[in-house]
Amino acid sequence: MRMDRDIAEVLYTQEEIQRRVAQIGAEITRDYQDKDNVVLVGILRGSYVFMADLSRHLDFPCRIDFMAASSYGKGTSSSGQIEIKKDLTDPINGAHVILVEDILDSGNTLDYLSKILTARNPASIRIATLLDKPERRVKSVTADYYGFVVPDAFVVGYGLDYAEHYRNLPYIGILKPEVYETP
Ligand code: PRP
């Protein structure tokens, strides 16, 4: 692939990701099979690939909705200020909400969104993230379901971007520093 040349190291192959996503799906299915009114909320844009794969491993009826959020001052550190670019389409009062993320990093995004959504009186809120980067945590947010704990490196692919590119890379890799470092 043309994008391969910008990747220093493959962290998780397509096969490894698929295996893990299936396991998370089975875990969530066990926990939610008796629940009605479940809604998966994907946090755009990074979650779109994980959402598509995870949702097809859930063996119970659920709704799918999306929010788009972005934080200012991303890069080496995030400012903690979150902007909602797109809100949910439908109400969530009384619903069992599962927030679906590609990565839990500082925790600023999910801390903010959890608070906003809790105010709408859902029956419950849980977090499913493919990647967890606990070294960078600023807010005390923990994932109820996670795929992999990743080191503090610049990871891209499977929904994760650098400057809006590499989201369509089918695996997760570490970006070569020369791609994002200015000479
Ligand atoms: C990324 C990612 C999470 C968030 C995690 O989104 O998708 O939403 O950062 O970081 P945090 O835990 O430090 O808040 P980003 O704001 O880059 O937008 P994107 O999903 O469109 O890539």
XYZ file of C-alpha atoms and ligand atoms in Angstrom:
205
model
C 0.000 0.000 0.000
C 1.153 3.514 -0.716
C 0.543 4.601 2.883
C 2.781 1.811 4.228
C 5.903 3.840 3.531
C 4.909 6.370 6.216
C 4.545 3.701 8.903
C 7.506 2.928 11.183
C 5.958 -0.111 12.846
C 2.746 -2.096 12.596
C 1.236 -2.287 16.076
C -1.843 -4.384 15.298
C -2.564 -6.183 12.045
C -6.018 -6.411 10.491
C -6.311 -9.977 11.774
C -5.317 -9.044 15.339
C -7.807 -6.180 15.352
C -10.614 -8.367 14.005
C -9.938 -11.051 16.618
C -9.981 -8.529 19.444
C -13.082 -6.719 18.164
C -14.921 -10.052 18.040
C -13.929 -10.706 21.672
C -15.152 -7.289 22.804
C -18.371 -7.853 20.871
C -18.931 -11.162 22.652
C -18.246 -9.519 26.025
C -20.709 -6.703 25.367
C -23.280 -9.176 24.040
C -23.076 -11.131 27.308
C -23.563 -7.963 29.355
C -26.435 -6.499 27.316
C -28.430 -9.429 26.021
C -31.252 -8.881 28.509
C -31.384 -5.103 28.032
C -33.875 -3.202 25.931
C -33.279 0.208 24.456
C -29.542 0.034 23.829
C -27.891 2.706 21.710
C -24.341 2.726 20.410
C -23.000 6.259 20.184
C -19.969 6.583 17.934
C -17.783 9.620 18.490
C -16.834 10.868 15.061
C -14.734 10.885 13.224
C -12.196 8.405 14.557
C -14.707 5.782 15.706
C -16.313 5.075 12.353
C -14.316 1.932 11.523
C -14.495 0.412 15.010
C -18.212 1.207 15.173
C -18.869 -0.579 11.880
C -16.951 -3.688 12.948
C -17.987 -3.809 16.610
C -21.686 -3.291 15.898
C -21.679 -6.371 13.654
C -20.365 -8.466 16.530
C -23.225 -7.497 18.850
C -25.957 -10.081 18.979
C -28.811 -7.993 20.350
C -31.015 -5.222 18.943
C -29.541 -1.747 19.294
C -29.777 1.687 17.765
C -26.800 3.460 16.191
C -26.218 7.163 16.624
C -23.256 9.495 16.310
C -21.787 12.618 17.844
C -18.869 14.587 16.492
C -16.502 16.239 18.904
C -13.094 17.735 18.597
C -10.704 19.245 21.055
C -8.693 22.356 20.579
C -4.920 22.375 20.902
C -4.393 18.780 19.823
C -0.904 17.617 18.957
C 1.447 17.118 21.837
C -1.192 18.058 24.393
C -4.894 18.695 24.313
C -6.361 21.799 25.872
C -9.297 19.995 27.405
C -11.768 22.267 25.666
C -14.175 20.155 23.665
C -16.397 21.419 20.901
C -19.488 19.491 19.829
C -19.684 19.631 16.055
C -22.667 17.310 15.720
C -25.103 16.238 18.394
C -27.057 12.983 18.616
C -29.958 12.591 16.215
C -32.307 10.963 18.758
C -32.997 11.360 22.494
C -31.308 8.931 24.917
C -33.467 9.255 28.038
C -34.027 5.798 29.488
C -31.566 4.234 27.058
C -28.512 2.121 27.788
C -25.769 4.102 26.058
C -22.479 2.618 24.919
C -20.010 5.292 23.840
C -17.795 3.933 21.078
C -14.360 5.495 20.613
C -11.243 4.700 18.640
C -8.907 5.954 21.378
C -9.082 7.091 24.985
C -6.147 9.422 25.446
C -6.222 12.361 27.899
C -9.847 11.488 28.665
C -10.974 15.062 28.024
C -13.377 14.113 25.230
C -15.132 11.276 27.046
C -15.169 13.121 30.372
C -16.965 16.023 28.733
C -19.336 13.931 26.618
C -20.216 11.600 29.511
C -21.232 14.606 31.598
C -23.356 16.088 28.835
C -25.072 12.800 28.102
C -25.631 11.923 31.773
C -27.699 15.105 32.058
C -30.108 13.611 29.482
C -31.094 10.833 31.897
C -29.990 7.661 30.153
C -30.502 4.364 32.021
C -26.723 3.801 31.900
C -23.564 4.919 30.100
C -20.556 2.753 29.386
C -17.447 3.273 27.302
C -16.023 0.957 24.650
C -12.726 2.068 23.150
C -10.487 0.152 20.803
C -7.303 1.769 22.086
C -6.457 2.992 25.553
C -3.435 5.209 26.194
C -3.436 5.475 30.016
C -0.018 7.192 30.169
C -1.587 10.358 28.817
C -4.651 10.464 31.051
C -5.567 13.834 32.550
C -9.184 13.103 33.532
C -10.163 10.060 35.571
C -12.027 8.246 32.807
C -11.845 4.478 32.510
C -13.042 2.265 29.686
C -15.554 -0.462 30.455
C -14.410 -2.307 27.333
C -11.109 -1.814 25.542
C -9.177 -3.539 22.824
C -5.514 -2.739 23.370
C -3.410 -0.615 25.702
C -1.080 1.389 23.475
C 2.214 3.144 24.205
C 2.474 6.917 23.993
C 3.359 6.960 20.279
C 1.749 8.568 17.231
C -0.664 5.834 16.158
C -2.711 5.969 12.964
C -5.023 3.728 10.976
C -8.345 1.944 11.541
C -10.047 5.330 11.985
C -7.178 7.192 13.655
C -5.727 10.064 11.674
C -2.794 12.336 11.302
C -3.947 15.630 9.730
C -7.119 13.829 8.545
C -5.162 11.150 6.655
C -4.426 7.462 7.321
C -7.914 6.781 8.748
C -8.453 4.276 5.928
C -5.313 2.292 6.711
C -6.680 -1.189 7.525
C -4.211 -1.810 10.360
C -2.869 0.299 13.247
C 0.691 1.548 13.026
C 3.126 4.061 14.426
C 3.734 6.978 12.105
C 7.321 7.765 11.110
C 8.423 10.965 12.887
C 9.616 12.543 9.625
C 5.992 12.568 8.444
C 4.884 14.991 11.157
C 8.150 16.688 12.163
C 9.002 19.813 10.242
C 12.665 19.885 9.217
C -9.639 11.802 18.996
C -10.311 10.476 19.297
C -11.052 10.771 20.568
C -10.188 11.789 21.250
C -9.406 11.136 22.342
O -10.559 12.633 18.358
O -11.166 10.062 18.268
O -12.325 11.310 20.314
O -9.286 12.314 20.270
O -8.565 12.063 22.940
P -8.743 12.594 24.429
O -8.970 11.386 25.309
O -7.393 13.239 24.689
O -9.866 13.556 24.479
P -10.170 14.016 17.639
O -10.559 15.158 18.507
O -8.731 13.955 17.178
O -11.151 14.008 16.396
P -11.367 12.831 15.309
O -12.141 11.713 15.985
O -12.151 13.489 14.235
O -10.002 12.358 14.845
